Short mmCIF file of C-alpha atoms in Angstrom, two decimals:
data_model
loop_
_atom_site.label_atom_id
_atom_site.label_comp_id
_atom_site.label_asym_id
_atom_site.label_seq_id
_atom_site.Cartn_x
_atom_site.Cartn_y
_atom_site.Cartn_z
CA MET A 4 70.77 -52.05 74.39
CA ASN A 5 67.76 -54.33 73.82
CA GLN A 6 67.91 -57.21 71.41
CA HIS A 7 66.13 -55.26 68.69
CA SER A 8 68.55 -52.32 68.71
CA TYR A 9 71.69 -52.58 66.67
CA ILE A 10 74.23 -50.67 64.59
CA MET A 11 75.17 -51.71 61.10
CA ILE A 12 78.16 -50.54 59.10
CA LEU A 13 77.45 -51.72 55.61
CA LEU A 14 79.66 -52.24 52.60
CA VAL A 15 77.43 -51.50 49.61
CA CYS A 16 78.58 -52.49 46.15
CA CYS A 17 78.28 -50.19 43.20
CA MET A 18 74.93 -50.38 41.44
CA ALA A 19 76.00 -49.10 38.03
CA LEU A 20 79.08 -48.22 36.10
CA GLY A 21 80.51 -44.94 37.29
CA LEU A 22 78.87 -45.16 40.73
CA SER A 23 81.43 -47.22 42.62
CA ALA A 24 82.06 -44.47 45.17
CA GLN A 25 78.44 -43.54 45.79
CA HIS A 26 77.87 -45.54 49.00
CA SER A 27 81.09 -47.20 50.06
CA ASN A 28 80.36 -47.62 53.79
CA GLU A 29 77.30 -46.57 55.76
CA LEU A 30 76.73 -45.91 59.45
CA TYR A 31 73.26 -47.29 60.20
CA ASN A 32 71.81 -46.86 63.69
CA LYS A 33 68.74 -49.04 64.30
CA GLY A 34 67.60 -47.73 67.69
CA ALA A 35 70.91 -47.91 69.55
CA ASP A 36 72.58 -45.24 71.71
CA ILE A 37 75.90 -44.32 70.10
CA THR A 38 78.52 -42.29 71.93
CA VAL A 39 81.36 -40.44 70.22
CA LYS A 40 83.59 -39.07 72.95
CA ALA A 41 85.32 -35.71 72.87
CA GLY A 42 88.54 -35.95 70.87
CA GLU A 43 87.33 -38.94 68.88
CA THR A 44 86.60 -38.87 65.14
CA ILE A 45 84.42 -41.20 63.10
CA TYR A 46 84.94 -41.17 59.33
CA VAL A 47 81.83 -42.36 57.48
CA MET A 48 82.79 -43.13 53.88
CA GLY A 49 79.15 -43.04 52.77
CA ASP A 50 75.77 -42.23 54.32
CA VAL A 51 74.60 -41.90 57.94
CA HIS A 52 71.17 -43.37 58.74
CA LEU A 53 69.32 -42.63 61.99
CA ASP A 54 66.41 -44.97 62.66
CA GLY A 55 65.66 -44.32 66.32
CA GLY A 56 68.03 -44.21 69.29
CA ASP A 57 70.44 -41.43 70.17
CA LEU A 58 73.56 -40.27 68.39
CA GLY A 59 75.57 -38.82 71.27
CA ASN A 60 78.34 -36.95 69.49
CA SER A 61 80.82 -34.90 71.53
CA GLY A 62 83.63 -35.50 69.04
CA THR A 63 83.68 -35.34 65.25
CA ILE A 64 81.69 -37.24 62.64
CA GLU A 65 82.91 -36.66 59.08
CA VAL A 66 80.31 -37.71 56.51
CA GLN A 67 81.28 -38.36 52.88
CA GLY A 68 77.71 -39.11 51.79
CA ASP A 69 74.20 -38.07 52.87
CA PHE A 70 72.69 -37.81 56.36
CA TYR A 71 69.29 -39.51 56.83
CA ASN A 72 66.73 -39.45 59.62
CA ASP A 73 64.09 -42.11 59.05
CA ASN A 74 62.51 -42.19 62.50
CA ALA A 75 60.73 -39.40 64.41
CA THR A 76 62.10 -40.83 67.69
CA SER A 77 65.74 -40.35 66.67
CA THR A 78 67.71 -37.89 68.80
CA GLN A 79 71.12 -36.26 68.73
CA SER A 80 72.99 -35.14 71.81
CA GLY A 81 76.45 -33.98 72.78
CA THR A 82 78.55 -30.97 71.79
CA GLY A 83 80.34 -32.37 68.76
CA VAL A 84 80.50 -31.44 65.10
CA VAL A 85 79.18 -33.15 61.96
CA ILE A 86 81.31 -32.31 58.92
CA PHE A 87 79.89 -32.68 55.42
CA LYS A 88 83.01 -33.31 53.35
CA ASN A 89 83.27 -35.51 50.28
CA ASP A 90 86.95 -35.35 49.35
CA ASP A 91 87.41 -39.14 49.34
CA VAL A 92 84.23 -40.73 47.96
CA ASN A 93 81.20 -39.17 46.27
CA LEU A 94 83.67 -36.76 44.69
CA GLY A 95 82.04 -33.79 43.02
CA GLN A 96 78.54 -34.62 44.28
CA VAL A 97 76.19 -32.44 46.30
CA GLN A 98 75.46 -33.87 49.75
CA GLN A 99 71.98 -34.04 51.28
CA ILE A 100 70.28 -34.01 54.67
CA ARG A 101 67.22 -36.13 54.03
CA GLY A 102 64.85 -38.83 55.21
CA SER A 103 61.27 -39.04 56.48
CA ALA A 104 61.60 -37.17 59.81
CA ASP A 105 62.90 -33.69 60.63
CA LEU A 106 66.27 -33.19 62.32
CA THR A 107 65.06 -30.40 64.60
CA GLY A 108 64.53 -30.02 68.34
CA SER A 109 65.98 -33.04 70.15
CA ALA A 110 67.20 -34.37 66.79
CA SER A 111 69.07 -31.16 65.85
CA PHE A 112 72.76 -31.06 65.10
CA TYR A 113 75.04 -29.27 67.57
CA ASP A 114 77.77 -27.96 65.26
CA VAL A 115 77.70 -28.38 61.47
CA ASP A 116 80.64 -27.68 59.14
CA LEU A 117 79.87 -27.39 55.43
CA ASP A 118 82.92 -28.49 53.43
CA ASN A 119 81.34 -30.12 50.37
CA ARG A 120 83.72 -30.46 47.41
CA ALA A 121 81.35 -30.38 44.43
CA ALA A 122 82.12 -28.02 41.54
CA ALA A 123 79.51 -25.74 43.05
CA PRO A 124 79.89 -26.72 46.75
CA MET A 125 76.51 -27.31 48.33
CA VAL A 126 74.63 -29.24 51.00
CA GLU A 127 70.88 -29.38 50.44
CA LEU A 128 67.79 -30.38 52.41
CA ASN A 129 65.70 -33.08 50.75
CA GLY A 130 62.27 -33.47 52.35
CA VAL A 131 63.32 -32.63 55.92
CA ASN A 132 63.91 -29.53 58.02
CA ALA A 133 67.17 -29.33 59.95
CA GLY A 134 68.18 -27.52 63.12
CA VAL A 135 71.58 -26.44 64.44
CA SER A 136 71.73 -25.75 68.16
CA ASN A 137 75.18 -24.12 68.26
CA THR A 138 77.05 -23.10 65.07
CA LEU A 139 76.72 -23.54 61.33
CA GLU A 140 80.06 -22.91 59.61
CA PHE A 141 80.81 -22.49 55.92
CA VAL A 142 84.27 -24.05 55.72
CA SER A 143 85.03 -24.26 52.00
CA ALA A 144 84.79 -21.17 49.83
CA SER A 145 81.83 -20.43 47.55
CA HIS A 146 79.53 -22.71 49.53
CA ARG A 147 75.80 -22.58 49.95
CA LEU A 148 73.15 -24.48 51.87
CA ARG A 149 70.01 -25.02 49.78
CA THR A 150 66.74 -25.81 51.55
CA ALA A 151 65.32 -27.72 48.56
CA VAL A 152 66.63 -30.11 45.91
CA SER A 153 66.40 -27.64 43.03
CA ASP A 154 66.87 -23.94 42.39
CA GLY A 155 63.95 -21.53 42.34
CA VAL A 156 63.17 -17.83 42.19
CA ASN A 157 60.84 -17.68 45.21
CA GLY A 158 62.77 -18.37 48.40
CA GLU A 159 59.62 -18.45 50.51
CA SER A 160 58.32 -21.42 48.49
CA TYR A 161 61.37 -23.65 49.08
CA ALA A 162 60.21 -26.92 50.61
CA ASN A 163 62.30 -26.90 53.77
CA TYR A 164 64.17 -24.65 56.18
CA ILE A 165 67.37 -24.58 58.20
CA HIS A 166 66.81 -23.48 61.81
CA ILE A 167 69.56 -21.81 63.83
CA GLU A 168 68.46 -22.53 67.40
CA ASN A 169 71.26 -20.49 69.00
CA THR A 170 70.41 -16.82 69.75
CA SER A 171 74.04 -15.75 69.38
CA ASN A 172 74.57 -13.50 66.35
CA ALA A 173 77.82 -15.43 65.79
CA ALA A 174 76.00 -18.76 65.32
CA MET A 175 76.60 -18.65 61.56
CA VAL A 176 80.33 -18.60 60.78
CA ASN A 177 82.04 -17.37 57.58
CA VAL A 178 78.83 -16.21 55.91
CA SER A 179 79.27 -13.76 53.07
CA THR A 180 78.27 -10.12 53.51
CA THR A 181 78.80 -9.29 49.84
CA PRO A 182 75.46 -8.76 48.07
CA GLY A 183 75.08 -10.77 44.88
CA ALA A 184 78.05 -13.03 45.60
CA ALA A 185 77.33 -16.73 45.09
CA THR A 186 79.32 -17.61 48.19
CA ASN A 187 78.48 -18.84 51.67
CA PHE A 188 74.78 -18.12 51.99
CA ILE A 189 71.42 -19.82 52.52
CA GLU A 190 69.49 -20.47 49.33
CA GLY A 191 65.89 -20.73 50.48
CA ARG A 192 64.44 -20.41 53.99
CA LEU A 193 66.43 -19.49 57.09
CA ARG A 194 64.93 -19.65 60.58
CA TRP A 195 66.77 -18.14 63.52
CA ASP A 196 66.02 -17.72 67.23
CA LEU A 197 66.65 -14.02 67.94
CA ALA A 198 67.35 -12.26 71.22
CA ALA A 199 66.45 -8.64 71.97
CA ALA A 200 68.88 -5.74 71.37
CA THR A 201 71.09 -7.72 68.95
CA ASP A 202 72.16 -7.29 65.32
CA TYR A 203 71.80 -10.36 63.04
CA THR A 204 73.06 -10.83 59.48
CA LEU A 205 70.63 -12.86 57.34
CA PRO A 206 72.48 -14.16 54.24
CA VAL A 207 69.53 -15.35 52.14
CA GLY A 208 69.09 -15.52 48.38
CA PHE A 209 68.32 -17.83 45.51
CA ALA A 210 70.02 -19.27 42.46
CA ASP A 211 68.85 -17.38 39.34
CA GLY A 212 71.88 -18.78 37.54
CA LEU A 213 73.34 -17.90 40.92
CA GLY A 214 73.99 -14.32 40.19
CA GLY A 215 72.28 -14.10 36.80
CA ASN A 216 70.85 -10.87 38.11
CA GLY A 217 73.04 -10.67 41.19
CA ARG A 218 70.43 -12.22 43.49
CA ALA A 219 72.58 -15.04 44.84
CA ASN A 220 73.22 -13.58 48.30
CA GLN A 221 70.88 -10.81 49.39
CA VAL A 222 72.20 -9.68 52.73
CA ALA A 223 69.70 -8.33 55.24
CA THR A 224 70.61 -7.16 58.73
CA ILE A 225 67.98 -6.93 61.44
CA SER A 226 68.53 -5.09 64.72
CA THR A 227 66.08 -6.24 67.38
CA ASN A 228 65.52 -3.22 69.61
CA THR A 229 62.78 -4.95 71.58
CA GLY A 230 61.25 -8.40 71.44
CA SER A 231 62.59 -11.89 70.91
CA GLY A 232 61.50 -15.10 69.24
CA THR A 233 61.97 -17.06 66.03
CA ILE A 234 61.93 -15.49 62.58
CA GLU A 235 62.04 -16.92 59.08
CA ALA A 236 63.82 -15.03 56.29
CA SER A 237 63.98 -15.61 52.53
CA PHE A 238 64.37 -13.66 49.30
CA THR A 239 62.14 -13.70 46.21
CA GLN A 240 62.55 -12.41 42.68
CA ASP A 241 60.17 -9.63 41.69
CA ALA A 242 59.75 -7.43 38.62
CA GLY A 243 59.26 -4.27 40.68
CA GLY A 244 57.53 -1.31 39.04
CA THR A 245 55.93 2.02 39.80
CA ILE A 246 53.62 2.73 42.73
CA THR A 247 51.68 5.70 43.98
CA ALA A 248 54.27 8.14 45.30
CA LEU A 249 55.03 7.79 49.00
CA GLN A 250 56.12 11.04 50.64
CA ASP A 251 58.96 10.59 53.08
CA CYS A 252 60.48 13.30 55.32
CA GLY A 253 57.95 15.79 54.02
CA THR A 254 59.69 16.56 50.71
CA ILE A 255 60.91 13.32 49.11
CA ASP A 256 58.69 11.02 47.06
CA VAL A 257 59.54 7.39 46.32
CA ASP A 258 57.52 5.81 43.52
CA CYS A 259 59.65 2.98 42.06
CA ILE A 260 60.10 -0.50 43.57
CA ILE A 261 63.41 -1.90 42.30
CA ASP A 262 63.17 -4.96 40.06
CA HIS A 263 65.64 -6.87 42.15
CA GLY A 264 63.21 -8.61 44.49
CA TRP A 265 61.90 -8.49 48.03
CA TRP A 266 62.76 -9.95 51.41
CA ASN A 267 60.22 -11.91 53.43
CA ILE A 268 60.93 -11.73 57.16
CA ASP A 269 58.19 -13.25 59.32
CA ALA A 270 57.88 -13.91 63.05
CA ILE A 271 57.31 -17.64 63.61
CA SER A 272 57.08 -17.13 67.37
CA GLY A 273 57.46 -14.22 69.76
CA ALA A 274 56.84 -10.55 68.97
CA PHE A 275 59.01 -7.87 67.38
CA THR A 276 57.46 -4.41 67.67
CA ASP A 277 60.58 -2.25 67.27
CA PHE A 278 63.39 -3.26 64.94
CA ASP A 279 65.70 -1.72 62.33
CA LEU A 280 66.61 -3.09 58.91
CA ASN A 281 69.50 -2.79 56.52
CA LEU A 282 68.93 -4.27 53.05
CA GLN A 283 71.60 -4.72 50.39
CA ALA A 284 70.73 -5.23 46.73
CA ALA A 285 73.49 -5.98 44.23
CA ASN A 286 71.74 -5.07 40.98
CA PHE A 287 68.60 -3.39 39.71
CA THR A 288 67.73 -2.00 36.30
CA ASN A 289 64.48 -0.03 36.49
CA CYS A 290 64.80 2.71 39.12
CA ALA A 291 67.03 5.76 39.35
CA ALA A 292 70.26 5.25 41.29
CA SER A 293 69.62 8.36 43.38
CA GLU A 294 70.17 9.05 47.04
CA ASP A 295 66.42 9.24 47.63
CA VAL A 296 65.80 5.62 48.51
CA THR A 297 64.20 3.86 51.42
CA ILE A 298 62.75 0.55 52.60
CA VAL A 299 59.04 -0.05 52.06
CA LYS A 300 56.78 -2.75 53.43
CA LYS A 301 53.69 -4.67 52.34
CA ALA A 302 51.58 -7.47 53.76
CA ASP A 303 52.61 -11.04 52.95
CA GLY A 304 51.51 -11.92 49.44
CA ALA A 305 50.09 -8.47 48.70
CA ALA A 306 50.42 -6.88 45.26
CA ILE A 307 53.01 -4.20 44.51
CA SER A 308 50.38 -1.54 45.11
CA GLY A 309 50.31 -2.59 48.75
CA TYR A 310 53.75 -1.17 49.57
CA GLY A 311 53.77 1.58 52.16
CA LEU A 312 55.94 3.25 54.77
CA ASP A 313 56.52 1.99 58.28
CA GLY A 314 58.95 3.09 60.95
CA SER A 315 59.19 5.74 63.62
CA ASP A 316 62.26 7.42 62.13
CA PRO A 317 61.69 7.57 58.35
CA CYS A 318 64.07 10.47 57.73
CA ASN A 319 67.16 8.75 59.07
CA ASN A 320 67.79 6.59 56.04
CA VAL A 321 66.99 8.54 52.89
CA VAL A 322 70.67 9.17 52.22
CA ASN A 323 71.97 5.90 50.77
CA THR A 324 72.32 4.56 47.25
CA PRO A 325 71.21 0.96 46.61
CA GLY A 326 72.42 -1.33 47.42
CA SER A 327 72.73 -0.52 51.12
CA VAL A 328 69.61 1.01 52.61
CA ASP A 329 68.66 1.53 56.24
CA ARG A 330 65.38 2.24 57.98
CA GLU A 331 64.58 2.36 61.67
CA GLY A 332 61.63 1.70 63.92
CA PHE A 333 59.66 -0.99 62.07
CA THR A 334 56.66 -2.17 64.07
CA GLY A 335 55.96 -5.53 62.46
CA MET A 336 57.45 -8.15 60.16
CA SER A 337 56.30 -8.85 56.62
CA ASP A 338 57.60 -8.31 53.04
CA PHE A 339 60.23 -5.61 52.53
CA ALA A 340 61.66 -4.01 49.38
CA ILE A 341 63.80 -1.06 48.31
CA ALA A 342 62.08 1.94 46.70
CA SER A 343 63.65 4.79 44.76
CA THR A 344 62.45 7.95 43.05
CA SER A 345 61.82 7.34 39.38
CA VAL A 346 61.93 4.84 36.57
CA MET A 347 65.04 4.91 34.41
CA ALA A 348 65.39 3.73 30.81
CA LEU A 349 67.34 0.57 30.13
CA PRO A 350 70.69 1.28 28.42
CA VAL A 351 70.15 -1.08 25.47
CA ASP A 352 67.43 -3.15 23.84
CA LEU A 353 68.96 -6.57 23.17
CA ILE A 354 67.14 -8.54 20.46
CA ASP A 355 69.15 -11.76 20.32
CA PHE A 356 72.08 -13.40 22.11
CA GLN A 357 73.50 -16.81 21.16
CA ALA A 358 76.49 -19.02 22.06
CA LYS A 359 77.42 -22.03 19.91
CA PRO A 360 80.47 -24.23 19.21
CA ILE A 361 82.16 -23.78 15.84
CA ASP A 362 83.73 -26.91 14.31
CA GLN A 363 84.33 -28.20 17.87
CA ARG A 364 87.28 -25.76 18.05
CA PHE A 365 85.94 -22.60 19.72
CA ILE A 366 82.71 -21.02 20.96
CA GLN A 367 81.19 -18.15 19.04
CA LEU A 368 79.00 -15.50 20.70
CA THR A 369 76.66 -13.37 18.59
CA TRP A 370 74.14 -10.72 19.59
CA LEU A 371 72.03 -7.97 18.03
CA THR A 372 70.66 -4.72 19.44
CA ALA A 373 67.56 -2.78 18.42
CA THR A 374 68.38 0.47 20.21
CA GLU A 375 71.41 1.79 22.10
CA ASP A 376 70.58 5.00 23.96
CA ASN A 377 73.46 6.64 25.85
CA PHE A 378 75.03 3.20 25.89
CA SER A 379 78.74 2.70 26.61
CA HIS A 380 79.90 -0.91 26.22
CA PHE A 381 79.39 -4.64 26.72
CA GLU A 382 81.36 -6.67 29.25
CA ILE A 383 81.36 -10.34 28.24
CA GLU A 384 81.36 -12.63 31.26
CA ARG A 385 82.04 -16.38 31.38
CA SER A 386 81.58 -19.09 34.01
CA VAL A 387 82.37 -22.79 34.22
CA ASP A 388 79.73 -23.55 36.87
CA GLY A 389 76.94 -21.06 36.13
CA PHE A 390 77.55 -19.38 39.47
CA ARG A 391 80.81 -17.41 39.44
CA PHE A 392 81.31 -15.20 36.38
CA LEU A 393 84.51 -13.47 35.26
CA THR A 394 84.85 -10.78 32.59
CA ILE A 395 86.82 -12.12 29.60
CA THR A 396 86.71 -9.01 27.40
CA GLU A 397 84.97 -5.70 26.75
CA ILE A 398 83.41 -4.45 23.48
CA GLN A 399 82.49 -0.81 22.88
CA ALA A 400 78.99 0.10 21.68
CA LYS A 401 78.54 0.57 17.93
CA GLY A 402 75.06 2.11 17.88
CA SER A 403 71.45 1.05 17.46
CA GLY A 404 70.77 -1.92 15.18
CA SER A 405 74.32 -3.28 15.45
CA GLU A 406 75.46 -6.88 15.23
CA TYR A 407 78.25 -8.16 17.47
CA LEU A 408 80.46 -11.26 17.26
CA LEU A 409 83.06 -12.70 19.60
CA ASP A 410 85.07 -15.92 19.14
CA ASP A 411 86.10 -17.40 22.49
CA ILE A 412 89.13 -19.53 21.64
CA GLN A 413 90.33 -19.96 25.24
CA VAL A 414 88.08 -22.94 25.89
CA GLU A 415 88.65 -26.60 26.66
CA SER A 416 86.73 -29.53 25.23
CA GLY A 417 84.32 -31.30 27.52
CA VAL A 418 83.67 -28.20 29.66
CA LEU A 419 80.22 -26.58 29.69
CA TYR A 420 80.67 -22.80 29.55
CA TYR A 421 78.10 -20.21 30.61
CA TYR A 422 78.06 -16.70 29.11
CA ARG A 423 76.24 -13.46 29.88
CA LEU A 424 76.51 -9.83 28.80
CA ARG A 425 76.86 -6.98 31.26
CA MET A 426 75.47 -3.98 29.39
CA VAL A 427 76.79 -0.69 30.79
CA ASP A 428 75.41 2.81 30.22
CA TYR A 429 77.48 6.02 30.29
CA ASP A 430 76.25 6.76 33.84
CA ASP A 431 77.57 3.33 34.94
CA SER A 432 74.09 1.84 35.32
CA TYR A 433 73.87 -1.64 33.83
CA GLU A 434 71.80 -4.73 33.31
CA TYR A 435 72.56 -8.38 32.55
CA SER A 436 71.46 -10.45 29.60
CA GLU A 437 70.07 -13.93 29.97
CA ILE A 438 72.66 -16.70 30.36
CA ARG A 439 73.68 -18.81 27.38
CA LYS A 440 75.72 -22.02 27.48
CA ALA A 441 77.84 -23.99 25.01
CA MET A 442 80.38 -26.85 25.00
CA ILE A 443 83.17 -28.14 22.79
CA HIS A 444 82.53 -31.89 22.76
CA ASN A 445 85.43 -34.26 23.34
CA GLY A 446 83.57 -37.56 23.53
CA GLN A 447 81.26 -39.37 21.16
CA LEU A 448 78.34 -38.74 23.54
CA ASN A 449 77.62 -35.89 25.95
CA VAL A 450 74.65 -34.99 28.14
CA LEU A 451 74.00 -31.23 27.94
CA SER A 452 71.05 -30.83 30.32
CA VAL A 453 68.18 -32.63 32.06
CA TYR A 454 64.90 -30.83 32.74
CA PRO A 455 62.65 -30.47 34.58
CA ASN A 456 64.62 -31.99 37.43
CA PRO A 457 63.13 -32.60 39.99
CA ASN A 458 60.02 -33.63 38.09
CA LYS A 459 56.47 -34.60 38.97
CA ALA A 460 55.28 -38.19 38.81
CA GLY A 461 53.72 -39.02 35.45
CA GLN A 462 55.62 -36.35 33.56
CA SER A 463 58.58 -37.06 31.29
CA PHE A 464 62.16 -35.90 31.79
CA ASN A 465 63.79 -34.17 28.83
CA VAL A 466 67.42 -35.18 28.33
CA GLU A 467 69.35 -33.04 25.86
CA ILE A 468 72.33 -34.92 24.42
CA PHE A 469 75.01 -34.40 21.78
CA SER A 470 76.32 -37.25 19.66
CA LYS A 471 79.22 -36.97 17.20
CA HIS A 472 77.78 -39.77 15.06
CA THR A 473 74.55 -41.55 14.28
CA SER A 474 74.51 -44.47 16.70
CA GLN A 475 72.49 -46.65 19.04
CA ILE A 476 72.39 -45.90 22.76
CA GLN A 477 71.30 -47.85 25.81
CA LEU A 478 69.27 -46.14 28.56
CA ASN A 479 69.17 -47.82 31.98
CA LEU A 480 67.24 -46.31 34.90
CA TYR A 481 67.98 -47.47 38.47
CA ASN A 482 66.13 -46.76 41.69
CA ALA A 483 67.80 -45.84 45.00
CA LEU A 484 68.31 -49.54 45.79
CA GLY A 485 70.29 -50.10 42.59
CA GLN A 486 67.48 -52.04 40.92
CA MET A 487 66.93 -51.48 37.20
CA VAL A 488 63.38 -50.19 36.76
CA GLN A 489 63.47 -49.07 33.14
CA GLN A 490 65.53 -50.00 30.07
CA GLU A 491 65.40 -48.80 26.48
CA GLN A 492 67.48 -48.83 23.28
CA LEU A 493 67.29 -45.83 20.95
CA ASP A 494 68.72 -44.88 17.57
CA ILE A 495 70.02 -41.32 17.66
CA GLN A 496 71.21 -38.94 14.99
CA GLN A 497 74.39 -36.88 14.80
CA GLY A 498 74.25 -33.56 16.68
CA ASN A 499 71.98 -32.24 19.42
CA GLN A 500 68.66 -33.87 20.25
CA ILE A 501 66.23 -34.23 23.14
CA LEU A 502 65.19 -37.61 24.53
CA GLY A 503 62.00 -38.12 26.52
CA ILE A 504 62.23 -40.30 29.64
CA PRO A 505 58.67 -41.32 30.73
CA THR A 506 57.89 -41.63 34.45
CA HIS A 507 54.26 -42.87 34.46
CA SER A 508 55.25 -46.20 36.02
CA LEU A 509 57.62 -44.73 38.61
CA SER A 510 56.97 -43.69 42.21
CA LYS A 511 58.38 -40.65 43.96
CA GLY A 512 62.08 -40.87 44.81
CA ASN A 513 65.59 -40.52 43.45
CA TYR A 514 66.86 -42.40 40.40
CA ILE A 515 70.09 -42.83 38.44
CA LEU A 516 69.97 -42.61 34.64
CA GLN A 517 72.81 -44.34 32.77
CA ILE A 518 73.25 -43.55 29.06
CA SER A 519 75.81 -45.53 27.03
CA ASN A 520 76.78 -45.82 23.39
CA GLY A 521 79.22 -48.68 23.99
CA GLN A 522 82.17 -46.30 24.42
CA ASP A 523 81.02 -43.40 26.60
CA VAL A 524 78.89 -43.75 29.73
CA MET A 525 76.95 -40.77 31.10
CA ILE A 526 75.40 -40.74 34.59
CA GLU A 527 72.63 -38.34 35.67
CA LYS A 528 70.66 -38.08 38.94
CA LEU A 529 66.87 -37.76 38.52
CA SER A 530 64.33 -36.90 41.19
CA ILE A 531 60.55 -37.42 41.14
CA GLN A 532 58.56 -35.50 43.74
#
């Protein structure tokens, strides 16, 4: 080791009230060669920073914080595992892989275990791409890896990607094969090195309230008959609609693209001139649930009118009901969607749907319909994280122009609840309402939401708060170094209100917002991109 290469393990003090566990101890490698032997375990009770040198890990590194690469010359070697697990410090926080240089190629991880313990367990990529040369395992249940720092509806537009550099179809462990389930999948962009004559499951999706329309995990399976190389897969929301009828097998016409979304599967390198696809869609609301369905294809970015048929064996698959559809013999990669035979009417026209706390004792749901045509019932679903919904009751249809009311008394104060309606027709077709949220407040001050977050430089953050009384609050904004960069005192009124947090004097980066009324202290993470 030369005199300029060194390792630092830092004890970093808390930078604000409520943040004492954020960065307890850090492993900082400044150009050294570190070796973790097989059978050895290093517990990092904070962040890992790579700034050059080699991290030779043939054992186990358990990281309670984030993993940074701040030097393009940094490398990782060995056959060990990095575990993202925050059960000691950083409790309840999402963990990030971040920095200024990608962790791909010679800097890729060997094995990665995702065992984050946030309420909605997640590891996300923040500004860097990451590679895994052996296995990526989802250890804890209901996990996801997000390739950006915020949710979106266009997976192809997510800022970064995770790259599985192992051609084994077992390189991703414990991924979910249940379409629409908000568990163990890649939210955003997935790259994978594929071998010929192998079946690969691509668990891609996006948040959408994580299952607001069942798009959380949209499972695609590709069978590479010939060809090999690297692909990139993602899933994107789309409104679907009608197209010029495509005649398949000589007698069957498909003319309706389901409103679920489409899969983008592109070849980054290599060539794939003969492959089969299986696509699984959890929910759709606009096309007939018939057996006459197939997979259609369009050029990247083309309009819905650009969908057409591809494949040397188009008659093999027109026997399935969405969502599991097969098609063989595709000759090139692009955008893929599921098409059916005809447009179907929605079961109910929902005019209004609201959720609000009543006297801080229970949450009341109200909704109104304009029309109910062949409509059966509502299933009221509730979630405590916005991802996993459970049915709490069922209400039978009353007819067009009806008003509905439900008092949810099985709620706890201080918990933000999410609600949606599953509206079911007599033929078992259904659609979901938009998601509504409400909270019974137990403190004097509560933060309900922060948006947009991440935000663009120069634009204000909106912070929606609830206060039980008219009072004065203190707003302190800290940068990533713990330095106060903005401070303000505000008089607020009783009830809900929205505060504007200006960012014109701030640079890109991550910030901590502390809001206090002298009794309660609220902490929120803000990001400016």
